[in-house]
């Protein structure tokens, strides 16, 4: 199996940046007592994940096949 090291490196950097920004956002929300915003974000993200899992279970297709055609 051949790896594309450039794509792997770019993905690693993007994942690290998004992870750091996410941690900073959650830290800011906790410091400012904005739990309601965090709760709504978590509920929406959870609903999207459950819907994706149900769609894959019911249809037997992956989301990747839906997106990529």
Short mmCIF file of N, CA and C in Angstrom, two decimals:
data_model
loop_
_atom_site.label_atom_id
_atom_site.label_comp_id
_atom_site.label_asym_id
_atom_site.label_seq_id
_atom_site.Cartn_x
_atom_site.Cartn_y
_atom_site.Cartn_z
N UNK A 1 0.85 -1.17 0.00
CA UNK A 1 0.00 0.00 0.00
C UNK A 1 0.90 1.24 0.00
N UNK A 2 0.64 2.14 -0.90
CA UNK A 2 1.42 3.36 -1.05
C UNK A 2 0.71 4.50 -0.31
N UNK A 3 1.44 5.22 0.52
CA UNK A 3 0.88 6.35 1.25
C UNK A 3 1.26 7.66 0.58
N UNK A 4 0.31 8.57 0.54
CA UNK A 4 0.58 9.92 0.05
C UNK A 4 0.97 10.76 1.26
N UNK A 5 2.27 10.94 1.47
CA UNK A 5 2.78 11.59 2.67
C UNK A 5 2.39 13.07 2.74
N UNK A 6 2.25 13.71 1.61
CA UNK A 6 1.85 15.13 1.62
C UNK A 6 0.42 15.25 2.14
N UNK A 7 -0.48 14.44 1.61
CA UNK A 7 -1.87 14.47 2.06
C UNK A 7 -1.97 14.08 3.53
N UNK A 8 -1.18 13.10 3.93
CA UNK A 8 -1.16 12.67 5.33
C UNK A 8 -0.68 13.81 6.24
N UNK A 9 0.35 14.51 5.82
CA UNK A 9 0.87 15.63 6.60
C UNK A 9 -0.12 16.78 6.69
N UNK A 10 -0.76 17.10 5.58
CA UNK A 10 -1.76 18.17 5.57
C UNK A 10 -2.93 17.80 6.48
N UNK A 11 -3.38 16.57 6.39
CA UNK A 11 -4.47 16.11 7.25
C UNK A 11 -4.10 16.18 8.72
N UNK A 12 -2.87 15.80 9.04
CA UNK A 12 -2.38 15.86 10.42
C UNK A 12 -2.38 17.29 10.94
N UNK A 13 -1.87 18.21 10.15
CA UNK A 13 -1.80 19.62 10.58
C UNK A 13 -3.20 20.20 10.75
N UNK A 14 -4.09 19.93 9.82
CA UNK A 14 -5.45 20.45 9.92
C UNK A 14 -6.15 19.87 11.14
N UNK A 15 -6.00 18.57 11.38
CA UNK A 15 -6.61 17.94 12.55
C UNK A 15 -6.07 18.55 13.85
N UNK A 16 -4.77 18.81 13.89
CA UNK A 16 -4.17 19.41 15.09
C UNK A 16 -4.70 20.82 15.33
N UNK A 17 -4.79 21.63 14.27
CA UNK A 17 -5.28 23.01 14.41
C UNK A 17 -6.74 23.02 14.85
N UNK A 18 -7.56 22.19 14.23
CA UNK A 18 -8.98 22.13 14.60
C UNK A 18 -9.13 21.63 16.04
N UNK A 19 -8.34 20.66 16.43
CA UNK A 19 -8.38 20.16 17.80
C UNK A 19 -8.02 21.22 18.82
N UNK A 20 -6.95 21.96 18.55
CA UNK A 20 -6.53 23.03 19.46
C UNK A 20 -7.60 24.12 19.54
N UNK A 21 -8.16 24.51 18.40
CA UNK A 21 -9.21 25.53 18.40
C UNK A 21 -10.45 25.05 19.15
N UNK A 22 -10.78 23.78 19.00
CA UNK A 22 -11.94 23.23 19.71
C UNK A 22 -11.73 23.26 21.21
N UNK A 23 -10.53 22.89 21.65
CA UNK A 23 -10.23 22.92 23.08
C UNK A 23 -10.30 24.35 23.60
N UNK A 24 -9.78 25.30 22.85
CA UNK A 24 -9.83 26.71 23.27
C UNK A 24 -11.27 27.21 23.33
N UNK A 25 -12.10 26.81 22.37
CA UNK A 25 -13.51 27.22 22.36
C UNK A 25 -14.24 26.67 23.58
N UNK A 26 -14.07 25.40 23.87
CA UNK A 26 -14.74 24.80 25.02
C UNK A 26 -14.24 25.45 26.31
N UNK A 27 -12.95 25.70 26.40
CA UNK A 27 -12.39 26.36 27.58
C UNK A 27 -13.01 27.75 27.75
N UNK A 28 -13.14 28.49 26.67
CA UNK A 28 -13.75 29.82 26.72
C UNK A 28 -15.21 29.73 27.16
N UNK A 29 -15.94 28.77 26.62
CA UNK A 29 -17.35 28.61 26.99
C UNK A 29 -17.50 28.30 28.47
N UNK A 30 -16.61 27.47 29.00
CA UNK A 30 -16.68 27.13 30.42
C UNK A 30 -16.33 28.35 31.28
N UNK A 31 -15.32 29.09 30.90
CA UNK A 31 -14.91 30.27 31.69
C UNK A 31 -15.99 31.35 31.69
N UNK A 32 -16.72 31.48 30.60
CA UNK A 32 -17.74 32.53 30.47
C UNK A 32 -19.12 32.06 30.91
N UNK A 33 -19.22 30.85 31.46
CA UNK A 33 -20.51 30.29 31.89
C UNK A 33 -21.53 30.24 30.76
N UNK A 34 -21.08 29.82 29.62
CA UNK A 34 -21.98 29.71 28.46
C UNK A 34 -22.24 28.24 28.15
N UNK A 35 -22.71 27.54 29.16
CA UNK A 35 -22.96 26.11 29.01
C UNK A 35 -24.12 25.84 28.05
N UNK A 36 -25.04 26.79 27.95
CA UNK A 36 -26.20 26.59 27.07
C UNK A 36 -25.74 26.45 25.62
N UNK A 37 -24.81 27.29 25.19
CA UNK A 37 -24.28 27.20 23.82
C UNK A 37 -23.61 25.85 23.61
N UNK A 38 -22.81 25.42 24.59
CA UNK A 38 -22.13 24.14 24.49
C UNK A 38 -23.14 22.99 24.46
N UNK A 39 -24.20 23.12 25.25
CA UNK A 39 -25.23 22.08 25.27
C UNK A 39 -25.94 21.96 23.93
N UNK A 40 -26.28 23.08 23.32
CA UNK A 40 -26.93 23.06 22.01
C UNK A 40 -26.00 22.47 20.96
N UNK A 41 -24.74 22.89 20.97
CA UNK A 41 -23.75 22.35 20.03
C UNK A 41 -23.63 20.83 20.19
N UNK A 42 -23.53 20.37 21.42
CA UNK A 42 -23.39 18.95 21.67
C UNK A 42 -24.63 18.18 21.24
N UNK A 43 -25.81 18.73 21.51
CA UNK A 43 -27.05 18.06 21.12
C UNK A 43 -27.18 17.96 19.60
N UNK A 44 -26.84 19.04 18.89
CA UNK A 44 -26.92 19.02 17.42
C UNK A 44 -25.92 18.02 16.85
N UNK A 45 -24.70 18.05 17.35
CA UNK A 45 -23.69 17.11 16.87
C UNK A 45 -24.09 15.67 17.16
N UNK A 46 -24.65 15.43 18.33
CA UNK A 46 -25.13 14.09 18.67
C UNK A 46 -26.25 13.64 17.76
N UNK A 47 -27.19 14.54 17.46
CA UNK A 47 -28.30 14.20 16.57
C UNK A 47 -27.80 13.87 15.17
N UNK A 48 -26.81 14.62 14.69
CA UNK A 48 -26.24 14.35 13.37
C UNK A 48 -25.57 12.98 13.35
N UNK A 49 -24.84 12.66 14.40
CA UNK A 49 -24.17 11.35 14.48
C UNK A 49 -25.17 10.21 14.54
N UNK A 50 -26.23 10.37 15.33
CA UNK A 50 -27.26 9.33 15.41
C UNK A 50 -27.96 9.17 14.07
N UNK A 51 -28.30 10.28 13.42
CA UNK A 51 -28.96 10.21 12.11
C UNK A 51 -28.06 9.52 11.09
N UNK A 52 -26.78 9.83 11.10
CA UNK A 52 -25.85 9.19 10.17
C UNK A 52 -25.76 7.69 10.43
N UNK A 53 -25.69 7.31 11.69
CA UNK A 53 -25.64 5.89 12.03
C UNK A 53 -26.91 5.16 11.64
N UNK A 54 -28.06 5.78 11.88
CA UNK A 54 -29.33 5.16 11.49
C UNK A 54 -29.43 5.02 9.97
N UNK A 55 -29.02 6.05 9.25
CA UNK A 55 -29.07 5.98 7.79
C UNK A 55 -28.21 4.84 7.27
N UNK A 56 -27.01 4.72 7.82
CA UNK A 56 -26.12 3.64 7.38
C UNK A 56 -26.70 2.28 7.75
N UNK A 57 -27.31 2.17 8.92
CA UNK A 57 -27.88 0.89 9.36
C UNK A 57 -29.09 0.50 8.51
N UNK A 58 -29.96 1.46 8.23
CA UNK A 58 -31.19 1.17 7.48
C UNK A 58 -30.90 0.87 6.02
N UNK A 59 -30.05 1.69 5.39
CA UNK A 59 -29.80 1.52 3.96
C UNK A 59 -28.70 0.51 3.66
N UNK A 60 -27.82 0.29 4.61
CA UNK A 60 -26.69 -0.61 4.37
C UNK A 60 -25.57 0.05 3.58
N UNK A 61 -25.71 1.32 3.29
CA UNK A 61 -24.68 2.08 2.56
C UNK A 61 -23.94 2.99 3.53
N UNK A 62 -22.72 3.30 3.20
CA UNK A 62 -21.96 4.23 4.03
C UNK A 62 -22.24 5.66 3.60
N UNK A 63 -21.97 6.60 4.48
CA UNK A 63 -22.12 8.01 4.12
C UNK A 63 -21.13 8.40 3.04
N UNK A 64 -20.00 7.75 3.03
CA UNK A 64 -19.00 8.04 1.99
C UNK A 64 -19.58 7.77 0.61
N UNK A 65 -20.32 6.68 0.47
CA UNK A 65 -20.92 6.37 -0.84
C UNK A 65 -22.00 7.38 -1.22
N UNK A 66 -22.69 7.92 -0.23
CA UNK A 66 -23.70 8.94 -0.51
C UNK A 66 -23.04 10.24 -0.98
N UNK A 67 -21.98 10.62 -0.31
CA UNK A 67 -21.31 11.88 -0.63
C UNK A 67 -20.55 11.78 -1.95
N UNK A 68 -19.83 10.69 -2.14
CA UNK A 68 -18.97 10.54 -3.32
C UNK A 68 -19.70 9.97 -4.53
N UNK A 69 -20.88 9.45 -4.31
CA UNK A 69 -21.66 8.96 -5.45
C UNK A 69 -21.52 7.56 -5.76
#
